C-alpha cells in the first residue's frame, strides 16, 4: 500500500510541475507575441505622417491617425475587437483586454529627449529622433498557483537621421 | 507473474514521465523559432509590399529566404506552407500586408498515436503589418 501511495504522489507531483511548466511556456509565447504585435503597431502608427510637412523634410505625426493605426494594428495581430477585448477569450493568447497606458508621437523639441510616462514600473525613455512611443499593459494568469502576472512593455519606433 | 504485470503496467508510465517533457519542450522551441521567423519576414513583406516568390535583381525572394532560414534550423522546406493575401500585386504604403506560416507539429508525444486518435496538427502563425512600399 505504501508503494501505491508513493507512486500516486510522484504522479501528482509530476503532473502539477509539468502543468506549471506548460503554463509558463504558454505565457512566454504570449509575451513574445504581444511584444511583436506592439512593435508592429508602433511601426504602423509611425507611418501616419503629415505629407505636406514631409515634403519639407520634417517628420510630423498626425495624432488622430497615429492612434487609429496603432489600435487597428493591435486588433489585427492580437485578435481583439474594437474595444480591445479578445474575440475568443478561451482560445486567445490574452484572456483579458490589454490596456494602452501611453501612446504618443513625439516629433517636437530637441533630441535626444527624455520621456517621463509617469507610469510606475516604467523607466525613463530616451529617444534620439522623432518617434512613436507606446506602453501596453496586459495580465496573464497562472492557474496552477492561483496567481496572475501584470506585464508592462514599452515599444519605440524611431525615424533615424531626422 | 504478478510482478511482471505490474512492471509492464508501470514501464509505459515511467517512460512517459521521463521523456514527455522533452517532447513538449522541443515542440515549444520549434514554435518559438517559427514565430521569430514570421516576425522577421513580415517586415520584409511590408517593405516590398507583397510576398515575393521570384528572385529579382540578384536577391532571392522572401519566400525562398524563409525556406532557407528554416531549413538551416532543421525544418523541412517541403512541408512548409507560406501564405499571403498579397502574392500577386504590391500593396502601396498605408495598406495592410499579411503573412501566414504553417508547419506540421511532429513528435508531440512519446507514444505516437497510442490511442489511434491523433490528428495532424499544425503550427499556425499569422501577422499583419502596414505596407511601406512606395510605387
PDB file of C-alpha atoms in Angstrom:
ATOM      1  CA  UNK A   1       0.000   0.000   0.000  1.00  0.00           C
ATOM      2  CA  UNK A   2       2.889   2.321   0.826  1.00  0.00           C
ATOM      3  CA  UNK A   3       4.266   1.842  -2.665  1.00  0.00           C
ATOM      4  CA  UNK A   4       0.898   2.746  -4.199  1.00  0.00           C
ATOM      5  CA  UNK A   5       0.777   5.991  -2.199  1.00  0.00           C
ATOM      6  CA  UNK A   6       4.330   6.780  -3.244  1.00  0.00           C
ATOM      7  CA  UNK A   7       3.522   6.183  -6.917  1.00  0.00           C
ATOM      8  CA  UNK A   8       0.370   8.316  -6.682  1.00  0.00           C
ATOM      9  CA  UNK A   9       2.324  11.109  -5.014  1.00  0.00           C
ATOM     10  CA  UNK A  10       5.004  11.012  -7.717  1.00  0.00           C
ATOM     11  CA  UNK A  11       2.385  11.086 -10.498  1.00  0.00           C
ATOM     12  CA  UNK A  12       0.534  14.031  -8.910  1.00  0.00           C
ATOM     13  CA  UNK A  13       3.779  15.915  -8.302  1.00  0.00           C
ATOM     14  CA  UNK A  14       4.954  15.280 -11.875  1.00  0.00           C
ATOM     15  CA  UNK A  15       1.575  16.304 -13.329  1.00  0.00           C
ATOM     16  CA  UNK A  16       1.461  19.560 -11.360  1.00  0.00           C
ATOM     17  CA  UNK A  17       5.065  20.519 -12.114  1.00  0.00           C
ATOM     18  CA  UNK A  18       4.629  19.642 -15.790  1.00  0.00           C
ATOM     19  CA  UNK A  19       1.404  21.637 -15.981  1.00  0.00           C
ATOM     20  CA  UNK A  20       3.142  24.613 -14.388  1.00  0.00           C
ATOM     21  CA  UNK A  21       5.952  24.267 -16.936  1.00  0.00           C
ATOM     22  CA  UNK A  22       3.459  24.177 -19.820  1.00  0.00           C
ATOM     23  CA  UNK A  23       1.704  27.231 -18.451  1.00  0.00           C
ATOM     24  CA  UNK A  24       4.995  29.109 -18.125  1.00  0.00           C
ATOM     25  CA  UNK A  25       5.820  28.267 -21.733  1.00  0.00           C
ATOM     26  CA  UNK A  26       2.398  29.399 -22.873  1.00  0.00           C
ATOM     27  CA  UNK A  27       2.979  32.704 -21.060  1.00  0.00           C
ATOM     28  CA  UNK A  28       6.421  33.040 -22.658  1.00  0.00           C
ATOM     29  CA  UNK A  29       4.752  32.636 -26.068  1.00  0.00           C
ATOM     30  CA  UNK A  30       2.183  35.275 -25.047  1.00  0.00           C
ATOM     31  CA  UNK A  31       4.969  37.702 -24.034  1.00  0.00           C
ATOM     32  CA  UNK A  32       6.734  37.199 -27.352  1.00  0.00           C
ATOM     33  CA  UNK A  33       3.542  37.579 -29.390  1.00  0.00           C
ATOM     34  CA  UNK A  34       2.369  40.716 -27.580  1.00  0.00           C
ATOM     35  CA  UNK A  35       5.817  42.308 -27.941  1.00  0.00           C
ATOM     36  CA  UNK A  36       5.839  41.545 -31.695  1.00  0.00           C
ATOM     37  CA  UNK A  37       2.298  42.887 -32.066  1.00  0.00           C
ATOM     38  CA  UNK A  38       3.204  46.051 -30.149  1.00  0.00           C
ATOM     39  CA  UNK A  39       6.315  46.602 -32.287  1.00  0.00           C
ATOM     40  CA  UNK A  40       4.212  46.200 -35.437  1.00  0.00           C
ATOM     41  CA  UNK A  41       1.591  48.594 -34.022  1.00  0.00           C
ATOM     42  CA  UNK A  42       4.171  51.325 -33.292  1.00  0.00           C
ATOM     43  CA  UNK A  43       5.613  50.769 -36.774  1.00  0.00           C
ATOM     44  CA  UNK A  44       2.158  51.224 -38.345  1.00  0.00           C
ATOM     45  CA  UNK A  45       1.476  54.276 -36.183  1.00  0.00           C
ATOM     46  CA  UNK A  46       4.808  55.819 -37.190  1.00  0.00           C
ATOM     47  CA  UNK A  47       3.756  55.743 -40.862  1.00  0.00           C
ATOM     48  CA  UNK A  48       0.968  58.249 -40.142  1.00  0.00           C
ATOM     49  CA  UNK A  49       2.846  61.362 -41.188  1.00  0.00           C
ATOM     50  CA  UNK A  50       1.753  64.786 -42.356  1.00  0.00           C
ATOM     51  CA  UNK A  51       2.637  64.600 -46.067  1.00  0.00           C
ATOM     52  CA  UNK A  52       2.943  68.371 -46.530  1.00  0.00           C
ATOM     53  CA  UNK A  53       5.480  68.581 -43.710  1.00  0.00           C
ATOM     54  CA  UNK A  54       7.257  65.542 -45.083  1.00  0.00           C
ATOM     55  CA  UNK A  55       7.740  67.371 -48.399  1.00  0.00           C
ATOM     56  CA  UNK A  56       9.739  69.962 -46.446  1.00  0.00           C
ATOM     57  CA  UNK A  57      11.827  67.242 -44.841  1.00  0.00           C
ATOM     58  CA  UNK A  58      10.097  67.362 -41.458  1.00  0.00           C
ATOM     59  CA  UNK A  59       8.631  64.473 -39.527  1.00  0.00           C
ATOM     60  CA  UNK A  60       5.236  65.433 -38.117  1.00  0.00           C
ATOM     61  CA  UNK A  61       2.781  62.811 -36.922  1.00  0.00           C
ATOM     62  CA  UNK A  62      -0.982  63.157 -37.320  1.00  0.00           C
ATOM     63  CA  UNK A  63      -2.127  62.279 -33.764  1.00  0.00           C
ATOM     64  CA  UNK A  64      -5.624  61.003 -34.666  1.00  0.00           C
ATOM     65  CA  UNK A  65      -4.222  58.733 -37.384  1.00  0.00           C
ATOM     66  CA  UNK A  66      -1.427  57.546 -35.089  1.00  0.00           C
ATOM     67  CA  UNK A  67      -3.980  56.350 -32.552  1.00  0.00           C
ATOM     68  CA  UNK A  68      -6.317  54.704 -35.056  1.00  0.00           C
ATOM     69  CA  UNK A  69      -3.488  52.929 -36.924  1.00  0.00           C
ATOM     70  CA  UNK A  70      -1.988  51.751 -33.631  1.00  0.00           C
ATOM     71  CA  UNK A  71      -5.262  50.314 -32.324  1.00  0.00           C
ATOM     72  CA  UNK A  72      -6.189  48.800 -35.676  1.00  0.00           C
ATOM     73  CA  UNK A  73      -2.844  47.007 -35.860  1.00  0.00           C
ATOM     74  CA  UNK A  74      -3.149  45.667 -32.305  1.00  0.00           C
ATOM     75  CA  UNK A  75      -6.659  44.392 -33.085  1.00  0.00           C
ATOM     76  CA  UNK A  76      -5.453  42.588 -36.198  1.00  0.00           C
ATOM     77  CA  UNK A  77      -2.421  40.902 -34.658  1.00  0.00           C
ATOM     78  CA  UNK A  78      -3.834  40.011 -31.247  1.00  0.00           C
ATOM     79  CA  UNK A  79      -7.372  39.146 -32.457  1.00  0.00           C
ATOM     80  CA  UNK A  80      -9.142  41.822 -30.430  1.00  0.00           C
ATOM     81  CA  UNK A  81     -12.404  43.655 -31.005  1.00  0.00           C
ATOM     82  CA  UNK A  82     -12.902  47.432 -31.273  1.00  0.00           C
ATOM     83  CA  UNK A  83     -12.626  47.934 -27.506  1.00  0.00           C
ATOM     84  CA  UNK A  84      -9.543  45.680 -27.272  1.00  0.00           C
ATOM     85  CA  UNK A  85     -11.403  42.736 -25.739  1.00  0.00           C
ATOM     86  CA  UNK A  86     -10.276  39.315 -27.024  1.00  0.00           C
ATOM     87  CA  UNK A  87     -12.565  37.977 -29.769  1.00  0.00           C
ATOM     88  CA  UNK A  88     -12.414  34.471 -28.317  1.00  0.00           C
ATOM     89  CA  UNK A  89     -11.222  34.736 -24.681  1.00  0.00           C
ATOM     90  CA  UNK A  90     -10.917  30.976 -24.113  1.00  0.00           C
ATOM     91  CA  UNK A  91      -8.626  30.481 -27.118  1.00  0.00           C
ATOM     92  CA  UNK A  92      -6.897  33.858 -27.302  1.00  0.00           C
ATOM     93  CA  UNK A  93      -3.319  34.149 -26.086  1.00  0.00           C
ATOM     94  CA  UNK A  94      -4.547  37.098 -23.991  1.00  0.00           C
ATOM     95  CA  UNK A  95      -7.531  36.045 -21.844  1.00  0.00           C
ATOM     96  CA  UNK A  96      -8.376  39.655 -20.904  1.00  0.00           C
ATOM     97  CA  UNK A  97      -8.196  43.029 -22.614  1.00  0.00           C
ATOM     98  CA  UNK A  98      -4.795  44.761 -22.665  1.00  0.00           C
ATOM     99  CA  UNK A  99      -4.733  48.469 -21.899  1.00  0.00           C
ATOM    100  CA  UNK A 100      -2.773  51.134 -23.708  1.00  0.00           C
ATOM    101  CA  UNK A 101      -1.196  53.168 -20.895  1.00  0.00           C
ATOM    102  CA  UNK A 102       0.733  55.572 -23.089  1.00  0.00           C
ATOM    103  CA  UNK A 103       0.799  56.386 -26.787  1.00  0.00           C
ATOM    104  CA  UNK A 104       2.460  59.406 -28.259  1.00  0.00           C
ATOM    105  CA  UNK A 105       4.075  60.519 -31.478  1.00  0.00           C
ATOM    106  CA  UNK A 106       6.967  62.690 -30.322  1.00  0.00           C
ATOM    107  CA  UNK A 107       8.066  64.996 -33.156  1.00  0.00           C
ATOM    108  CA  UNK A 108       8.917  68.291 -31.476  1.00  0.00           C
ATOM    109  CA  UNK A 109      11.529  69.529 -29.038  1.00  0.00           C
ATOM    110  CA  UNK A 110      15.227  68.847 -29.051  1.00  0.00           C
ATOM    111  CA  UNK A 111      16.733  65.406 -29.409  1.00  0.00           C
ATOM    112  CA  UNK A 112      17.906  63.338 -27.585  1.00  0.00           C
ATOM    113  CA  UNK A 113      14.841  63.719 -25.423  1.00  0.00           C
ATOM    114  CA  UNK A 114      13.859  62.011 -22.199  1.00  0.00           C
ATOM    115  CA  UNK A 115      10.222  60.985 -21.874  1.00  0.00           C
ATOM    116  CA  UNK A 116       8.685  60.506 -18.467  1.00  0.00           C
ATOM    117  CA  UNK A 117       5.490  58.493 -18.838  1.00  0.00           C
ATOM    118  CA  UNK A 118       4.665  58.779 -15.091  1.00  0.00           C
ATOM    119  CA  UNK A 119       3.701  55.106 -15.068  1.00  0.00           C
ATOM    120  CA  UNK A 120       5.007  53.074 -12.140  1.00  0.00           C
ATOM    121  CA  UNK A 121       7.342  50.319 -13.242  1.00  0.00           C
ATOM    122  CA  UNK A 122       8.258  52.008 -16.498  1.00  0.00           C
ATOM    123  CA  UNK A 123      11.687  53.668 -16.557  1.00  0.00           C
ATOM    124  CA  UNK A 124      12.513  56.978 -18.249  1.00  0.00           C
ATOM    125  CA  UNK A 125      12.641  56.538 -22.021  1.00  0.00           C
ATOM    126  CA  UNK A 126      15.329  58.264 -24.075  1.00  0.00           C
ATOM    127  CA  UNK A 127      14.710  58.855 -27.769  1.00  0.00           C
ATOM    128  CA  UNK A 128      17.225  60.225 -30.240  1.00  0.00           C
ATOM    129  CA  UNK A 129      14.866  61.013 -33.117  1.00  0.00           C
ATOM    130  CA  UNK A 130      11.171  61.656 -33.805  1.00  0.00           C
ATOM    131  CA  UNK A 131       9.429  58.538 -32.539  1.00  0.00           C
ATOM    132  CA  UNK A 132       6.213  56.825 -31.674  1.00  0.00           C
ATOM    133  CA  UNK A 133       6.319  55.586 -28.079  1.00  0.00           C
ATOM    134  CA  UNK A 134       3.776  53.182 -26.601  1.00  0.00           C
ATOM    135  CA  UNK A 135       3.328  51.407 -23.282  1.00  0.00           C
ATOM    136  CA  UNK A 136       0.959  48.461 -23.084  1.00  0.00           C
ATOM    137  CA  UNK A 137      -0.187  46.564 -20.010  1.00  0.00           C
ATOM    138  CA  UNK A 138      -1.663  43.064 -20.009  1.00  0.00           C
ATOM    139  CA  UNK A 139      -2.359  40.331 -17.484  1.00  0.00           C
ATOM    140  CA  UNK A 140      -1.539  36.648 -17.759  1.00  0.00           C
ATOM    141  CA  UNK A 141      -2.970  34.044 -15.381  1.00  0.00           C
ATOM    142  CA  UNK A 142      -1.072  31.277 -13.565  1.00  0.00           C
ATOM    143  CA  UNK A 143      -3.814  28.762 -12.790  1.00  0.00           C
ATOM    144  CA  UNK A 144      -1.509  26.232 -11.101  1.00  0.00           C
ATOM    145  CA  UNK A 145      -0.520  28.686  -8.383  1.00  0.00           C
ATOM    146  CA  UNK A 146      -3.788  30.676  -8.499  1.00  0.00           C
ATOM    147  CA  UNK A 147      -1.892  33.796  -9.405  1.00  0.00           C
ATOM    148  CA  UNK A 148      -1.527  36.301 -12.184  1.00  0.00           C
ATOM    149  CA  UNK A 149       1.206  38.424 -13.651  1.00  0.00           C
ATOM    150  CA  UNK A 150       0.865  42.038 -14.771  1.00  0.00           C
ATOM    151  CA  UNK A 151       3.244  42.992 -17.541  1.00  0.00           C
ATOM    152  CA  UNK A 152       4.044  46.459 -18.859  1.00  0.00           C
ATOM    153  CA  UNK A 153       6.000  46.626 -22.080  1.00  0.00           C
ATOM    154  CA  UNK A 154       7.425  49.548 -23.999  1.00  0.00           C
ATOM    155  CA  UNK A 155       7.853  49.856 -27.731  1.00  0.00           C
ATOM    156  CA  UNK A 156       9.573  52.696 -29.594  1.00  0.00           C
ATOM    157  CA  UNK A 157       9.746  53.254 -33.330  1.00  0.00           C
ATOM    158  CA  UNK A 158      12.257  55.939 -34.279  1.00  0.00           C
ATOM    159  CA  UNK A 159      12.991  57.804 -37.506  1.00  0.00           C
ATOM    160  CA  UNK A 160      16.733  57.720 -37.652  1.00  0.00           C
ATOM    161  CA  UNK A 161      18.561  60.557 -39.370  1.00  0.00           C
ATOM    162  CA  UNK A 162      15.976  63.291 -38.760  1.00  0.00           C
TER     163      UNK A 162
ATOM    164  CA  UNK B   1       3.840 -13.272 -12.710  1.00  0.00           C
ATOM    165  CA  UNK B   2       2.093 -10.510 -10.762  1.00  0.00           C
ATOM    166  CA  UNK B   3       5.347  -8.565 -10.632  1.00  0.00           C
ATOM    167  CA  UNK B   4       5.753  -8.901 -14.395  1.00  0.00           C
ATOM    168  CA  UNK B   5       2.251  -7.497 -14.991  1.00  0.00           C
ATOM    169  CA  UNK B   6       2.939  -4.647 -12.587  1.00  0.00           C
ATOM    170  CA  UNK B   7       6.192  -3.924 -14.375  1.00  0.00           C
ATOM    171  CA  UNK B   8       4.501  -3.951 -17.790  1.00  0.00           C
ATOM    172  CA  UNK B   9       1.921  -1.520 -16.427  1.00  0.00           C
ATOM    173  CA  UNK B  10       4.419   0.816 -14.838  1.00  0.00           C
ATOM    174  CA  UNK B  11       7.078   0.926 -17.580  1.00  0.00           C
ATOM    175  CA  UNK B  12       4.986   2.951 -20.070  1.00  0.00           C
ATOM    176  CA  UNK B  13       4.088   5.422 -17.308  1.00  0.00           C
ATOM    177  CA  UNK B  14       7.725   5.821 -16.354  1.00  0.00           C
ATOM    178  CA  UNK B  15       8.765   6.250 -19.990  1.00  0.00           C
ATOM    179  CA  UNK B  16       6.028   8.836 -20.485  1.00  0.00           C
ATOM    180  CA  UNK B  17       7.018  10.769 -17.367  1.00  0.00           C
ATOM    181  CA  UNK B  18      10.697  10.650 -18.305  1.00  0.00           C
ATOM    182  CA  UNK B  19      10.509  11.699 -21.925  1.00  0.00           C
ATOM    183  CA  UNK B  20       7.267  13.664 -22.454  1.00  0.00           C
ATOM    184  CA  UNK B  21       8.692  16.930 -21.027  1.00  0.00           C
ATOM    185  CA  UNK B  22      11.496  16.799 -23.640  1.00  0.00           C
ATOM    186  CA  UNK B  23       8.958  16.326 -26.423  1.00  0.00           C
ATOM    187  CA  UNK B  24       6.898  19.250 -25.115  1.00  0.00           C
ATOM    188  CA  UNK B  25      10.000  21.416 -24.917  1.00  0.00           C
ATOM    189  CA  UNK B  26      11.044  20.557 -28.475  1.00  0.00           C
ATOM    190  CA  UNK B  27       7.568  21.374 -29.805  1.00  0.00           C
ATOM    191  CA  UNK B  28       7.614  24.660 -27.861  1.00  0.00           C
ATOM    192  CA  UNK B  29      11.080  25.700 -29.054  1.00  0.00           C
ATOM    193  CA  UNK B  30      10.252  24.945 -32.686  1.00  0.00           C
ATOM    194  CA  UNK B  31       7.122  27.082 -32.364  1.00  0.00           C
ATOM    195  CA  UNK B  32       9.194  29.947 -30.964  1.00  0.00           C
ATOM    196  CA  UNK B  33      11.630  29.675 -33.903  1.00  0.00           C
ATOM    197  CA  UNK B  34       8.782  29.735 -36.421  1.00  0.00           C
ATOM    198  CA  UNK B  35       7.206  32.766 -34.783  1.00  0.00           C
ATOM    199  CA  UNK B  36      10.511  34.651 -34.725  1.00  0.00           C
ATOM    200  CA  UNK B  37      10.973  33.898 -38.418  1.00  0.00           C
ATOM    201  CA  UNK B  38       7.452  35.168 -39.110  1.00  0.00           C
ATOM    202  CA  UNK B  39       8.070  38.413 -37.205  1.00  0.00           C
ATOM    203  CA  UNK B  40      11.283  38.996 -39.154  1.00  0.00           C
ATOM    204  CA  UNK B  41       9.766  38.087 -42.517  1.00  0.00           C
ATOM    205  CA  UNK B  42       6.603  40.172 -42.232  1.00  0.00           C
ATOM    206  CA  UNK B  43       8.833  43.263 -42.025  1.00  0.00           C
ATOM    207  CA  UNK B  44      10.409  42.280 -45.351  1.00  0.00           C
ATOM    208  CA  UNK B  45       6.935  41.759 -46.832  1.00  0.00           C
ATOM    209  CA  UNK B  46       5.913  45.227 -45.574  1.00  0.00           C
ATOM    210  CA  UNK B  47       8.990  46.775 -47.192  1.00  0.00           C
ATOM    211  CA  UNK B  48       8.354  45.060 -50.526  1.00  0.00           C
ATOM    212  CA  UNK B  49       4.561  45.499 -50.385  1.00  0.00           C
ATOM    213  CA  UNK B  50       3.993  41.820 -51.207  1.00  0.00           C
ATOM    214  CA  UNK B  51       5.283  38.324 -50.546  1.00  0.00           C
ATOM    215  CA  UNK B  52       7.784  37.937 -53.369  1.00  0.00           C
ATOM    216  CA  UNK B  53       8.020  34.422 -54.762  1.00  0.00           C
ATOM    217  CA  UNK B  54      10.543  35.031 -57.546  1.00  0.00           C
ATOM    218  CA  UNK B  55      14.050  36.404 -57.181  1.00  0.00           C
ATOM    219  CA  UNK B  56      14.730  39.791 -58.667  1.00  0.00           C
ATOM    220  CA  UNK B  57      17.805  41.998 -59.132  1.00  0.00           C
ATOM    221  CA  UNK B  58      20.040  39.253 -57.832  1.00  0.00           C
ATOM    222  CA  UNK B  59      18.345  38.971 -54.421  1.00  0.00           C
ATOM    223  CA  UNK B  60      16.362  35.899 -53.509  1.00  0.00           C
ATOM    224  CA  UNK B  61      12.610  36.101 -52.954  1.00  0.00           C
ATOM    225  CA  UNK B  62      11.169  36.445 -49.456  1.00  0.00           C
ATOM    226  CA  UNK B  63       9.582  33.001 -49.758  1.00  0.00           C
ATOM    227  CA  UNK B  64      12.954  31.467 -50.635  1.00  0.00           C
ATOM    228  CA  UNK B  65      14.603  33.320 -47.742  1.00  0.00           C
ATOM    229  CA  UNK B  66      12.049  31.974 -45.255  1.00  0.00           C
ATOM    230  CA  UNK B  67      12.576  28.433 -46.543  1.00  0.00           C
ATOM    231  CA  UNK B  68      16.340  28.804 -46.470  1.00  0.00           C
ATOM    232  CA  UNK B  69      16.338  30.213 -42.909  1.00  0.00           C
ATOM    233  CA  UNK B  70      14.047  27.485 -41.626  1.00  0.00           C
ATOM    234  CA  UNK B  71      15.868  24.650 -43.372  1.00  0.00           C
ATOM    235  CA  UNK B  72      19.028  25.826 -41.579  1.00  0.00           C
ATOM    236  CA  UNK B  73      17.068  25.247 -38.353  1.00  0.00           C
ATOM    237  CA  UNK B  74      16.232  21.652 -39.411  1.00  0.00           C
ATOM    238  CA  UNK B  75      12.726  22.369 -40.700  1.00  0.00           C
ATOM    239  CA  UNK B  76      11.718  20.549 -43.873  1.00  0.00           C
ATOM    240  CA  UNK B  77      11.012  23.228 -46.530  1.00  0.00           C
ATOM    241  CA  UNK B  78       8.744  20.838 -48.472  1.00  0.00           C
ATOM    242  CA  UNK B  79       6.328  20.685 -45.507  1.00  0.00           C
ATOM    243  CA  UNK B  80       6.301  24.440 -45.016  1.00  0.00           C
ATOM    244  CA  UNK B  81       3.181  26.285 -46.127  1.00  0.00           C
ATOM    245  CA  UNK B  82       3.623  30.032 -46.642  1.00  0.00           C
ATOM    246  CA  UNK B  83       0.513  32.057 -47.423  1.00  0.00           C
ATOM    247  CA  UNK B  84      -0.214  35.687 -48.013  1.00  0.00           C
ATOM    248  CA  UNK B  85      -3.136  37.584 -49.481  1.00  0.00           C
ATOM    249  CA  UNK B  86      -0.578  39.779 -51.266  1.00  0.00           C
ATOM    250  CA  UNK B  87       1.242  37.383 -53.561  1.00  0.00           C
ATOM    251  CA  UNK B  88       0.205  38.854 -56.900  1.00  0.00           C
ATOM    252  CA  UNK B  89       0.272  42.643 -56.583  1.00  0.00           C
ATOM    253  CA  UNK B  90       2.161  45.099 -54.427  1.00  0.00           C
ATOM    254  CA  UNK B  91       0.165  46.934 -51.749  1.00  0.00           C
ATOM    255  CA  UNK B  92       1.124  50.625 -51.587  1.00  0.00           C
ATOM    256  CA  UNK B  93       2.035  52.425 -48.356  1.00  0.00           C
ATOM    257  CA  UNK B  94      -0.931  52.655 -45.992  1.00  0.00           C
ATOM    258  CA  UNK B  95      -2.475  49.304 -46.976  1.00  0.00           C
ATOM    259  CA  UNK B  96      -2.011  46.121 -44.983  1.00  0.00           C
ATOM    260  CA  UNK B  97       0.115  43.125 -45.926  1.00  0.00           C
ATOM    261  CA  UNK B  98      -0.116  39.795 -44.157  1.00  0.00           C
ATOM    262  CA  UNK B  99       1.883  36.615 -43.835  1.00  0.00           C
ATOM    263  CA  UNK B 100       0.992  33.161 -42.555  1.00  0.00           C
ATOM    264  CA  UNK B 101       3.349  30.278 -41.838  1.00  0.00           C
ATOM    265  CA  UNK B 102       2.111  26.726 -41.271  1.00  0.00           C
ATOM    266  CA  UNK B 103       4.199  23.724 -40.369  1.00  0.00           C
ATOM    267  CA  UNK B 104       3.106  20.272 -39.150  1.00  0.00           C
ATOM    268  CA  UNK B 105       3.797  19.562 -35.472  1.00  0.00           C
ATOM    269  CA  UNK B 106       5.942  16.445 -35.433  1.00  0.00           C
ATOM    270  CA  UNK B 107       6.676  14.206 -32.450  1.00  0.00           C
ATOM    271  CA  UNK B 108       4.267  15.633 -29.925  1.00  0.00           C
ATOM    272  CA  UNK B 109       4.001  12.509 -27.800  1.00  0.00           C
ATOM    273  CA  UNK B 110       6.348   9.758 -26.629  1.00  0.00           C
ATOM    274  CA  UNK B 111       3.849   7.129 -27.754  1.00  0.00           C
ATOM    275  CA  UNK B 112       2.885   8.317 -31.182  1.00  0.00           C
ATOM    276  CA  UNK B 113      -0.805   7.708 -31.963  1.00  0.00           C
ATOM    277  CA  UNK B 114      -1.119   5.447 -28.872  1.00  0.00           C
ATOM    278  CA  UNK B 115      -4.925   5.546 -28.791  1.00  0.00           C
ATOM    279  CA  UNK B 116      -5.230   5.735 -32.591  1.00  0.00           C
ATOM    280  CA  UNK B 117      -6.944   9.118 -32.386  1.00  0.00           C
ATOM    281  CA  UNK B 118      -4.081  11.544 -33.090  1.00  0.00           C
ATOM    282  CA  UNK B 119      -4.751  14.104 -35.802  1.00  0.00           C
ATOM    283  CA  UNK B 120      -2.131  16.033 -37.689  1.00  0.00           C
ATOM    284  CA  UNK B 121      -1.866  19.454 -36.091  1.00  0.00           C
ATOM    285  CA  UNK B 122      -0.039  22.498 -37.379  1.00  0.00           C
ATOM    286  CA  UNK B 123       1.856  25.413 -36.039  1.00  0.00           C
ATOM    287  CA  UNK B 124      -0.070  28.356 -37.470  1.00  0.00           C
ATOM    288  CA  UNK B 125       1.328  31.852 -37.141  1.00  0.00           C
ATOM    289  CA  UNK B 126      -0.058  34.985 -38.784  1.00  0.00           C
ATOM    290  CA  UNK B 127       0.975  38.617 -38.759  1.00  0.00           C
ATOM    291  CA  UNK B 128      -0.373  41.746 -40.420  1.00  0.00           C
ATOM    292  CA  UNK B 129       1.650  44.906 -40.925  1.00  0.00           C
ATOM    293  CA  UNK B 130       1.211  48.181 -42.773  1.00  0.00           C
ATOM    294  CA  UNK B 131       2.973  48.320 -46.108  1.00  0.00           C
ATOM    295  CA  UNK B 132       5.873  50.741 -46.611  1.00  0.00           C
ATOM    296  CA  UNK B 133       6.073  50.253 -50.355  1.00  0.00           C
ATOM    297  CA  UNK B 134       6.057  53.457 -52.419  1.00  0.00           C
ATOM    298  CA  UNK B 135       5.285  52.783 -56.113  1.00  0.00           C
TER     299      UNK B 135
END
